[in-house]
PDB file of C-alpha atoms in Angstrom:
ATOM      1  CA  UNK A   1     -47.632-227.234 -22.489  1.00 40.00           C
ATOM      2  CA  UNK A   2     -50.295-227.168 -19.501  1.00 44.00           C
ATOM      3  CA  UNK A   3     -53.121-228.556 -21.888  1.00 46.00           C
ATOM      4  CA  UNK A   4     -51.187-231.536 -23.181  1.00 52.00           C
ATOM      5  CA  UNK A   5     -49.964-232.068 -19.388  1.00 54.00           C
ATOM      6  CA  UNK A   6     -53.653-231.542 -18.562  1.00 56.00           C
ATOM      7  CA  UNK A   7     -55.320-234.082 -21.476  1.00 67.00           C
ATOM      8  CA  UNK A   8     -52.330-236.774 -20.926  1.00 79.00           C
ATOM      9  CA  UNK A   9     -53.662-237.057 -17.555  1.00 87.00           C
ATOM     10  CA  UNK A  10     -57.705-237.749 -18.442  1.00 90.00           C
ATOM     11  CA  UNK A  11     -56.143-240.126 -21.265  1.00 91.00           C
ATOM     12  CA  UNK A  12     -53.962-241.810 -18.121  1.00 91.00           C
ATOM     13  CA  UNK A  13     -57.563-242.026 -15.707  1.00 92.00           C
ATOM     14  CA  UNK A  14     -59.551-243.644 -19.434  1.00 95.00           C
ATOM     15  CA  UNK A  15     -56.843-246.167 -19.215  1.00 95.00           C
ATOM     16  CA  UNK A  16     -57.167-246.706 -15.142  1.00 94.00           C
ATOM     17  CA  UNK A  17     -61.343-247.337 -16.854  1.00 95.00           C
ATOM     18  CA  UNK A  18     -60.011-249.820 -19.612  1.00 96.00           C
ATOM     19  CA  UNK A  19     -60.658-247.116 -21.972  1.00 97.00           C
ATOM     20  CA  UNK A  20     -58.346-246.095 -24.776  1.00 97.00           C
ATOM     21  CA  UNK A  21     -57.636-243.198 -26.647  1.00 96.00           C
ATOM     22  CA  UNK A  22     -56.238-244.552 -30.145  1.00 96.00           C
ATOM     23  CA  UNK A  23     -55.156-242.474 -33.532  1.00 94.00           C
ATOM     24  CA  UNK A  24     -57.269-244.490 -35.954  1.00 94.00           C
ATOM     25  CA  UNK A  25     -59.108-247.349 -36.065  1.00 94.00           C
ATOM     26  CA  UNK A  26     -58.278-250.286 -38.975  1.00 89.00           C
ATOM     27  CA  UNK A  27     -61.949-250.578 -40.489  1.00 84.00           C
ATOM     28  CA  UNK A  28     -64.963-249.454 -39.464  1.00 83.00           C
ATOM     29  CA  UNK A  29     -68.202-249.726 -39.889  1.00 86.00           C
ATOM     30  CA  UNK A  30     -69.814-249.019 -43.455  1.00 86.00           C
ATOM     31  CA  UNK A  31     -73.242-246.668 -44.066  1.00 84.00           C
ATOM     32  CA  UNK A  32     -74.681-249.786 -46.189  1.00 85.00           C
ATOM     33  CA  UNK A  33     -73.795-252.304 -43.971  1.00 89.00           C
ATOM     34  CA  UNK A  34     -75.127-250.709 -40.684  1.00 94.00           C
ATOM     35  CA  UNK A  35     -77.569-252.997 -39.407  1.00 94.00           C
ATOM     36  CA  UNK A  36     -79.944-253.049 -36.302  1.00 95.00           C
ATOM     37  CA  UNK A  37     -77.765-255.394 -34.855  1.00 95.00           C
ATOM     38  CA  UNK A  38     -74.777-252.912 -35.161  1.00 95.00           C
ATOM     39  CA  UNK A  39     -76.731-250.527 -33.707  1.00 97.00           C
ATOM     40  CA  UNK A  40     -77.764-252.289 -30.004  1.00 97.00           C
ATOM     41  CA  UNK A  41     -73.983-253.047 -30.150  1.00 97.00           C
ATOM     42  CA  UNK A  42     -73.184-249.602 -30.156  1.00 98.00           C
ATOM     43  CA  UNK A  43     -75.804-248.683 -27.815  1.00 98.00           C
ATOM     44  CA  UNK A  44     -73.994-251.277 -25.167  1.00 98.00           C
ATOM     45  CA  UNK A  45     -70.835-249.803 -25.507  1.00 98.00           C
ATOM     46  CA  UNK A  46     -71.695-246.413 -25.058  1.00 98.00           C
ATOM     47  CA  UNK A  47     -73.591-247.622 -21.858  1.00 98.00           C
ATOM     48  CA  UNK A  48     -70.409-249.223 -20.972  1.00 98.00           C
ATOM     49  CA  UNK A  49     -68.742-246.088 -21.244  1.00 98.00           C
ATOM     50  CA  UNK A  50     -71.317-244.179 -19.273  1.00 98.00           C
ATOM     51  CA  UNK A  51     -70.224-247.136 -16.502  1.00 97.00           C
ATOM     52  CA  UNK A  52     -66.775-247.170 -16.592  1.00 97.00           C
ATOM     53  CA  UNK A  53     -66.058-243.116 -16.247  1.00 96.00           C
ATOM     54  CA  UNK A  54     -69.629-242.526 -13.578  1.00 96.00           C
ATOM     55  CA  UNK A  55     -68.413-240.351 -10.585  1.00 92.00           C
ATOM     56  CA  UNK A  56     -65.394-238.572 -12.530  1.00 92.00           C
ATOM     57  CA  UNK A  57     -64.788-235.146 -10.230  1.00 84.00           C
ATOM     58  CA  UNK A  58     -61.991-233.307 -12.553  1.00 77.00           C
ATOM     59  CA  UNK A  59     -59.506-235.501 -10.806  1.00 69.00           C
ATOM     60  CA  UNK A  60     -56.492-236.036 -13.137  1.00 64.00           C
ATOM     61  CA  UNK A  61     -56.811-232.137 -13.337  1.00 66.00           C
ATOM     62  CA  UNK A  62     -58.780-232.276 -16.328  1.00 74.00           C
ATOM     63  CA  UNK A  63     -62.510-230.238 -15.142  1.00 82.00           C
ATOM     64  CA  UNK A  64     -64.878-231.054 -17.429  1.00 89.00           C
ATOM     65  CA  UNK A  65     -68.116-228.317 -19.150  1.00 91.00           C
ATOM     66  CA  UNK A  66     -71.203-228.849 -17.878  1.00 94.00           C
ATOM     67  CA  UNK A  67     -73.306-229.487 -20.547  1.00 95.00           C
ATOM     68  CA  UNK A  68     -76.259-230.492 -18.466  1.00 95.00           C
ATOM     69  CA  UNK A  69     -79.420-228.695 -20.006  1.00 95.00           C
ATOM     70  CA  UNK A  70     -77.909-227.144 -22.628  1.00 96.00           C
ATOM     71  CA  UNK A  71     -78.946-228.273 -26.370  1.00 96.00           C
ATOM     72  CA  UNK A  72     -83.061-228.704 -24.510  1.00 97.00           C
ATOM     73  CA  UNK A  73     -82.407-224.936 -23.587  1.00 97.00           C
ATOM     74  CA  UNK A  74     -81.580-224.555 -27.268  1.00 97.00           C
ATOM     75  CA  UNK A  75     -84.559-226.290 -28.962  1.00 98.00           C
ATOM     76  CA  UNK A  76     -87.109-224.106 -26.376  1.00 97.00           C
ATOM     77  CA  UNK A  77     -85.069-221.377 -27.844  1.00 97.00           C
ATOM     78  CA  UNK A  78     -85.703-222.567 -31.306  1.00 97.00           C
ATOM     79  CA  UNK A  79     -89.095-222.645 -30.489  1.00 98.00           C
ATOM     80  CA  UNK A  80     -89.639-219.727 -29.226  1.00 97.00           C
ATOM     81  CA  UNK A  81     -88.326-217.456 -32.018  1.00 97.00           C
ATOM     82  CA  UNK A  82     -89.958-219.921 -35.205  1.00 98.00           C
ATOM     83  CA  UNK A  83     -93.131-219.500 -33.459  1.00 97.00           C
ATOM     84  CA  UNK A  84     -92.252-215.291 -33.789  1.00 97.00           C
ATOM     85  CA  UNK A  85     -91.478-215.473 -36.851  1.00 97.00           C
ATOM     86  CA  UNK A  86     -94.443-217.248 -38.622  1.00 97.00           C
ATOM     87  CA  UNK A  87     -96.995-214.800 -36.210  1.00 96.00           C
ATOM     88  CA  UNK A  88     -94.643-211.956 -38.086  1.00 95.00           C
ATOM     89  CA  UNK A  89     -95.418-213.362 -41.567  1.00 95.00           C
ATOM     90  CA  UNK A  90     -98.757-214.268 -41.113  1.00 92.00           C
ATOM     91  CA  UNK A  91     -99.107-211.023 -41.390  1.00 92.00           C
ATOM     92  CA  UNK A  92     -96.921-210.018 -44.647  1.00 93.00           C
ATOM     93  CA  UNK A  93     -98.720-209.228 -47.646  1.00 92.00           C
ATOM     94  CA  UNK A  94     -95.924-209.611 -50.414  1.00 94.00           C
ATOM     95  CA  UNK A  95     -93.827-212.578 -48.864  1.00 95.00           C
ATOM     96  CA  UNK A  96     -90.708-214.560 -50.141  1.00 95.00           C
ATOM     97  CA  UNK A  97     -90.855-217.671 -51.668  1.00 95.00           C
ATOM     98  CA  UNK A  98     -89.212-219.541 -48.334  1.00 96.00           C
ATOM     99  CA  UNK A  99     -92.136-217.190 -46.718  1.00 96.00           C
ATOM    100  CA  UNK A 100     -95.060-218.499 -48.691  1.00 96.00           C
ATOM    101  CA  UNK A 101     -93.482-222.223 -47.723  1.00 96.00           C
ATOM    102  CA  UNK A 102     -92.989-221.202 -44.080  1.00 97.00           C
ATOM    103  CA  UNK A 103     -96.880-220.319 -44.031  1.00 95.00           C
ATOM    104  CA  UNK A 104     -97.583-223.170 -45.470  1.00 95.00           C
ATOM    105  CA  UNK A 105     -96.215-226.185 -43.188  1.00 97.00           C
ATOM    106  CA  UNK A 106     -95.114-223.543 -40.499  1.00 97.00           C
ATOM    107  CA  UNK A 107     -97.192-224.753 -37.901  1.00 97.00           C
ATOM    108  CA  UNK A 108     -97.520-228.297 -38.481  1.00 97.00           C
ATOM    109  CA  UNK A 109     -93.906-228.173 -37.653  1.00 98.00           C
ATOM    110  CA  UNK A 110     -94.244-225.867 -34.489  1.00 98.00           C
ATOM    111  CA  UNK A 111     -97.058-227.832 -33.062  1.00 97.00           C
ATOM    112  CA  UNK A 112     -93.954-230.943 -33.656  1.00 98.00           C
ATOM    113  CA  UNK A 113     -91.376-228.906 -31.318  1.00 98.00           C
ATOM    114  CA  UNK A 114     -94.105-227.988 -28.838  1.00 98.00           C
ATOM    115  CA  UNK A 115     -95.646-231.243 -28.709  1.00 97.00           C
ATOM    116  CA  UNK A 116     -91.431-232.681 -27.805  1.00 97.00           C
ATOM    117  CA  UNK A 117     -90.996-230.008 -25.342  1.00 97.00           C
ATOM    118  CA  UNK A 118     -93.951-230.395 -23.395  1.00 97.00           C
ATOM    119  CA  UNK A 119     -93.383-234.300 -23.144  1.00 97.00           C
ATOM    120  CA  UNK A 120     -89.913-233.645 -21.610  1.00 95.00           C
ATOM    121  CA  UNK A 121     -91.518-231.523 -18.911  1.00 93.00           C
ATOM    122  CA  UNK A 122     -94.549-234.176 -18.767  1.00 95.00           C
ATOM    123  CA  UNK A 123     -92.216-236.840 -17.787  1.00 95.00           C
ATOM    124  CA  UNK A 124     -90.487-235.548 -15.522  1.00 93.00           C
ATOM    125  CA  UNK A 125     -87.120-233.594 -17.055  1.00 96.00           C
ATOM    126  CA  UNK A 126     -86.434-231.909 -14.187  1.00 96.00           C
ATOM    127  CA  UNK A 127     -85.594-234.963 -12.115  1.00 97.00           C
ATOM    128  CA  UNK A 128     -83.346-236.763 -14.917  1.00 97.00           C
ATOM    129  CA  UNK A 129     -81.481-233.530 -14.548  1.00 97.00           C
ATOM    130  CA  UNK A 130     -80.857-233.699 -10.465  1.00 97.00           C
ATOM    131  CA  UNK A 131     -80.095-237.969 -11.205  1.00 97.00           C
ATOM    132  CA  UNK A 132     -77.462-236.383 -13.598  1.00 97.00           C
ATOM    133  CA  UNK A 133     -75.700-234.503 -11.697  1.00 96.00           C
ATOM    134  CA  UNK A 134     -75.714-236.840  -7.934  1.00 96.00           C
ATOM    135  CA  UNK A 135     -74.447-239.370 -10.366  1.00 96.00           C
ATOM    136  CA  UNK A 136     -71.391-236.876 -12.026  1.00 95.00           C
ATOM    137  CA  UNK A 137     -72.378-238.272 -15.839  1.00 97.00           C
ATOM    138  CA  UNK A 138     -69.995-238.178 -18.210  1.00 96.00           C
ATOM    139  CA  UNK A 139     -71.155-237.580 -21.612  1.00 97.00           C
ATOM    140  CA  UNK A 140     -68.632-238.238 -25.063  1.00 97.00           C
ATOM    141  CA  UNK A 141     -70.539-236.586 -28.142  1.00 96.00           C
ATOM    142  CA  UNK A 142     -69.456-238.372 -30.480  1.00 97.00           C
ATOM    143  CA  UNK A 143     -70.759-242.271 -29.848  1.00 97.00           C
ATOM    144  CA  UNK A 144     -70.409-243.174 -33.786  1.00 97.00           C
ATOM    145  CA  UNK A 145     -69.021-246.202 -35.402  1.00 96.00           C
ATOM    146  CA  UNK A 146     -65.616-244.196 -36.737  1.00 95.00           C
ATOM    147  CA  UNK A 147     -65.439-242.505 -32.841  1.00 97.00           C
ATOM    148  CA  UNK A 148     -66.314-245.367 -30.156  1.00 98.00           C
ATOM    149  CA  UNK A 149     -65.677-249.259 -30.815  1.00 97.00           C
ATOM    150  CA  UNK A 150     -64.830-252.204 -28.004  1.00 96.00           C
ATOM    151  CA  UNK A 151     -61.834-254.683 -28.823  1.00 91.00           C
ATOM    152  CA  UNK A 152     -60.648-256.169 -25.785  1.00 91.00           C
ATOM    153  CA  UNK A 153     -61.415-252.915 -24.456  1.00 95.00           C
ATOM    154  CA  UNK A 154     -63.073-249.752 -26.129  1.00 98.00           C
ATOM    155  CA  UNK A 155     -61.323-247.988 -27.988  1.00 97.00           C
ATOM    156  CA  UNK A 156     -62.202-243.917 -28.940  1.00 98.00           C
ATOM    157  CA  UNK A 157     -60.577-241.728 -31.432  1.00 97.00           C
ATOM    158  CA  UNK A 158     -62.019-238.202 -30.156  1.00 96.00           C
ATOM    159  CA  UNK A 159     -61.912-237.412 -26.554  1.00 95.00           C
ATOM    160  CA  UNK A 160     -62.478-233.291 -26.812  1.00 92.00           C
ATOM    161  CA  UNK A 161     -66.221-233.690 -25.987  1.00 93.00           C
ATOM    162  CA  UNK A 162     -66.562-235.541 -23.034  1.00 95.00           C
ATOM    163  CA  UNK A 163     -68.608-232.967 -20.746  1.00 95.00           C
ATOM    164  CA  UNK A 164     -70.804-233.656 -17.896  1.00 96.00           C
ATOM    165  CA  UNK A 165     -74.129-233.856 -19.360  1.00 97.00           C
ATOM    166  CA  UNK A 166     -77.616-236.405 -19.301  1.00 98.00           C
ATOM    167  CA  UNK A 167     -76.159-239.857 -20.114  1.00 98.00           C
ATOM    168  CA  UNK A 168     -79.848-240.198 -22.269  1.00 98.00           C
ATOM    169  CA  UNK A 169     -77.625-238.094 -24.020  1.00 98.00           C
ATOM    170  CA  UNK A 170     -74.957-239.948 -25.976  1.00 98.00           C
ATOM    171  CA  UNK A 171     -77.857-241.390 -27.129  1.00 98.00           C
ATOM    172  CA  UNK A 172     -79.199-238.521 -28.630  1.00 98.00           C
ATOM    173  CA  UNK A 173     -76.254-238.158 -30.409  1.00 97.00           C
ATOM    174  CA  UNK A 174     -76.349-241.508 -31.526  1.00 98.00           C
ATOM    175  CA  UNK A 175     -79.406-241.699 -32.823  1.00 98.00           C
ATOM    176  CA  UNK A 176     -79.913-238.898 -34.299  1.00 96.00           C
ATOM    177  CA  UNK A 177     -77.102-239.488 -36.662  1.00 95.00           C
ATOM    178  CA  UNK A 178     -78.711-243.371 -37.630  1.00 96.00           C
ATOM    179  CA  UNK A 179     -81.981-241.189 -37.753  1.00 94.00           C
ATOM    180  CA  UNK A 180     -80.699-238.243 -40.040  1.00 92.00           C
ATOM    181  CA  UNK A 181     -79.282-240.896 -42.172  1.00 90.00           C
ATOM    182  CA  UNK A 182     -82.479-242.346 -43.407  1.00 90.00           C
ATOM    183  CA  UNK A 183     -81.542-246.215 -41.914  1.00 91.00           C
ATOM    184  CA  UNK A 184     -84.481-247.503 -41.063  1.00 89.00           C
ATOM    185  CA  UNK A 185     -85.064-249.157 -37.698  1.00 94.00           C
ATOM    186  CA  UNK A 186     -87.438-249.658 -34.853  1.00 95.00           C
ATOM    187  CA  UNK A 187     -85.971-246.746 -32.336  1.00 96.00           C
ATOM    188  CA  UNK A 188     -88.622-247.709 -29.594  1.00 96.00           C
ATOM    189  CA  UNK A 189     -86.819-251.252 -29.061  1.00 96.00           C
ATOM    190  CA  UNK A 190     -83.189-249.746 -29.360  1.00 97.00           C
ATOM    191  CA  UNK A 191     -84.060-246.986 -26.855  1.00 98.00           C
ATOM    192  CA  UNK A 192     -85.655-249.179 -24.610  1.00 97.00           C
ATOM    193  CA  UNK A 193     -82.888-251.784 -24.592  1.00 97.00           C
ATOM    194  CA  UNK A 194     -80.381-248.874 -24.093  1.00 98.00           C
ATOM    195  CA  UNK A 195     -82.634-247.755 -20.549  1.00 98.00           C
ATOM    196  CA  UNK A 196     -81.775-250.887 -19.617  1.00 97.00           C
ATOM    197  CA  UNK A 197     -78.761-251.525 -20.205  1.00 96.00           C
ATOM    198  CA  UNK A 198     -78.647-247.809 -18.341  1.00 97.00           C
ATOM    199  CA  UNK A 199     -81.230-248.781 -15.086  1.00 97.00           C
ATOM    200  CA  UNK A 200     -83.213-245.965 -16.553  1.00 97.00           C
ATOM    201  CA  UNK A 201     -86.579-245.482 -16.047  1.00 96.00           C
ATOM    202  CA  UNK A 202     -89.501-244.829 -18.194  1.00 96.00           C
ATOM    203  CA  UNK A 203     -88.626-240.706 -18.344  1.00 97.00           C
ATOM    204  CA  UNK A 204     -85.808-241.583 -19.642  1.00 98.00           C
ATOM    205  CA  UNK A 205     -86.619-243.732 -22.390  1.00 97.00           C
ATOM    206  CA  UNK A 206     -89.506-240.043 -23.624  1.00 97.00           C
ATOM    207  CA  UNK A 207     -86.651-238.073 -23.337  1.00 98.00           C
ATOM    208  CA  UNK A 208     -84.438-240.033 -25.923  1.00 98.00           C
ATOM    209  CA  UNK A 209     -88.015-240.017 -28.232  1.00 98.00           C
ATOM    210  CA  UNK A 210     -88.718-236.196 -27.517  1.00 98.00           C
ATOM    211  CA  UNK A 211     -85.505-235.483 -27.607  1.00 98.00           C
ATOM    212  CA  UNK A 212     -84.870-236.987 -31.657  1.00 98.00           C
ATOM    213  CA  UNK A 213     -88.143-236.350 -32.698  1.00 98.00           C
ATOM    214  CA  UNK A 214     -87.431-232.353 -32.232  1.00 98.00           C
ATOM    215  CA  UNK A 215     -87.628-231.233 -36.031  1.00 98.00           C
ATOM    216  CA  UNK A 216     -83.837-229.878 -34.936  1.00 97.00           C
ATOM    217  CA  UNK A 217     -82.601-229.672 -38.860  1.00 97.00           C
ATOM    218  CA  UNK A 218     -86.159-228.157 -39.727  1.00 98.00           C
ATOM    219  CA  UNK A 219     -85.782-224.806 -37.271  1.00 98.00           C
ATOM    220  CA  UNK A 220     -82.012-224.515 -37.730  1.00 97.00           C
ATOM    221  CA  UNK A 221     -82.439-224.096 -41.439  1.00 97.00           C
ATOM    222  CA  UNK A 222     -84.860-221.879 -40.527  1.00 97.00           C
ATOM    223  CA  UNK A 223     -83.459-220.014 -37.636  1.00 96.00           C
ATOM    224  CA  UNK A 224     -80.506-219.491 -40.351  1.00 96.00           C
ATOM    225  CA  UNK A 225     -83.281-217.461 -43.268  1.00 96.00           C
ATOM    226  CA  UNK A 226     -84.371-215.335 -40.309  1.00 95.00           C
ATOM    227  CA  UNK A 227     -80.701-214.328 -39.537  1.00 94.00           C
ATOM    228  CA  UNK A 228     -79.163-214.118 -42.592  1.00 93.00           C
ATOM    229  CA  UNK A 229     -76.264-216.058 -41.968  1.00 92.00           C
ATOM    230  CA  UNK A 230     -76.197-217.677 -44.923  1.00 92.00           C
ATOM    231  CA  UNK A 231     -75.358-216.438 -48.432  1.00 92.00           C
ATOM    232  CA  UNK A 232     -77.935-218.476 -49.984  1.00 95.00           C
ATOM    233  CA  UNK A 233     -80.974-218.025 -52.357  1.00 95.00           C
ATOM    234  CA  UNK A 234     -84.923-217.840 -52.115  1.00 95.00           C
ATOM    235  CA  UNK A 235     -84.250-221.068 -54.243  1.00 94.00           C
ATOM    236  CA  UNK A 236     -80.696-222.566 -52.243  1.00 97.00           C
ATOM    237  CA  UNK A 237     -83.271-221.976 -48.914  1.00 97.00           C
ATOM    238  CA  UNK A 238     -86.666-223.648 -50.066  1.00 97.00           C
ATOM    239  CA  UNK A 239     -83.426-226.737 -51.266  1.00 97.00           C
ATOM    240  CA  UNK A 240     -82.056-226.648 -47.936  1.00 97.00           C
ATOM    241  CA  UNK A 241     -85.366-226.992 -46.446  1.00 98.00           C
ATOM    242  CA  UNK A 242     -86.690-229.919 -47.905  1.00 97.00           C
ATOM    243  CA  UNK A 243     -83.691-231.505 -47.308  1.00 96.00           C
ATOM    244  CA  UNK A 244     -83.801-230.411 -43.751  1.00 97.00           C
ATOM    245  CA  UNK A 245     -87.517-232.089 -43.802  1.00 97.00           C
ATOM    246  CA  UNK A 246     -86.282-235.406 -45.237  1.00 96.00           C
ATOM    247  CA  UNK A 247     -82.988-235.413 -42.249  1.00 95.00           C
ATOM    248  CA  UNK A 248     -85.716-235.365 -39.460  1.00 96.00           C
ATOM    249  CA  UNK A 249     -88.461-237.657 -40.350  1.00 94.00           C
ATOM    250  CA  UNK A 250     -91.456-237.890 -38.431  1.00 93.00           C
ATOM    251  CA  UNK A 251     -92.412-237.396 -34.673  1.00 95.00           C
ATOM    252  CA  UNK A 252     -91.965-240.786 -32.913  1.00 94.00           C
ATOM    253  CA  UNK A 253     -93.701-239.268 -30.044  1.00 91.00           C
ATOM    254  CA  UNK A 254     -97.095-241.705 -29.830  1.00 77.00           C
ATOM    255  CA  UNK A 255    -100.548-238.691 -28.918  1.00 61.00           C
TER     256      UNK A 255
END
């Protein structure tokens, strides 16, 4: 009962900012119809959501989780553990099929992962965290077309993911989904426009580029293999890895 009361209060807070929780959308954009204009418009709606919820400090009872830096730390852990595993299988004589594959391509992905992390820190990542904390920035997390839209007002279906985080992360969540679906668009143009909406600096552009360039799907698949969290055969792991590589696409960081 208490949870429902808290949820209701938070919904009222959002309504006071002209953001309305709805049960469903009468229609949504189909994958085949997604265009550059649709994507830019969605990024603008995400930015408007941020402006309207800025400085939320737990009034109306609901305290938000603080997820600032959570994804970056996870990526650091993935990179560190993958490097150790690559070093280890390099010394193994009788490698499995999957290990042989990693021995062939792993270094390339390790270099890419490190490059993304290095680019974050080279572009004042710590300053972005400080700014986010000072401004009490809120993220929605599920920023895709099926959960967030604007008609007369902003409408959202699922608000459970709302948390304190850098506004850049909502762009990362959205663009990662676009990238995984293989939609071919000019990510540089989209990111620059988003940062313009949000009045963010060049360091934010580089942050978003670094995060969507990190080979997350590849690292996640390798982590499952290393720790045996899935009961897949070697061939299934190879297929999963190939799919992950397709989803990660190419790095967008310019060397």
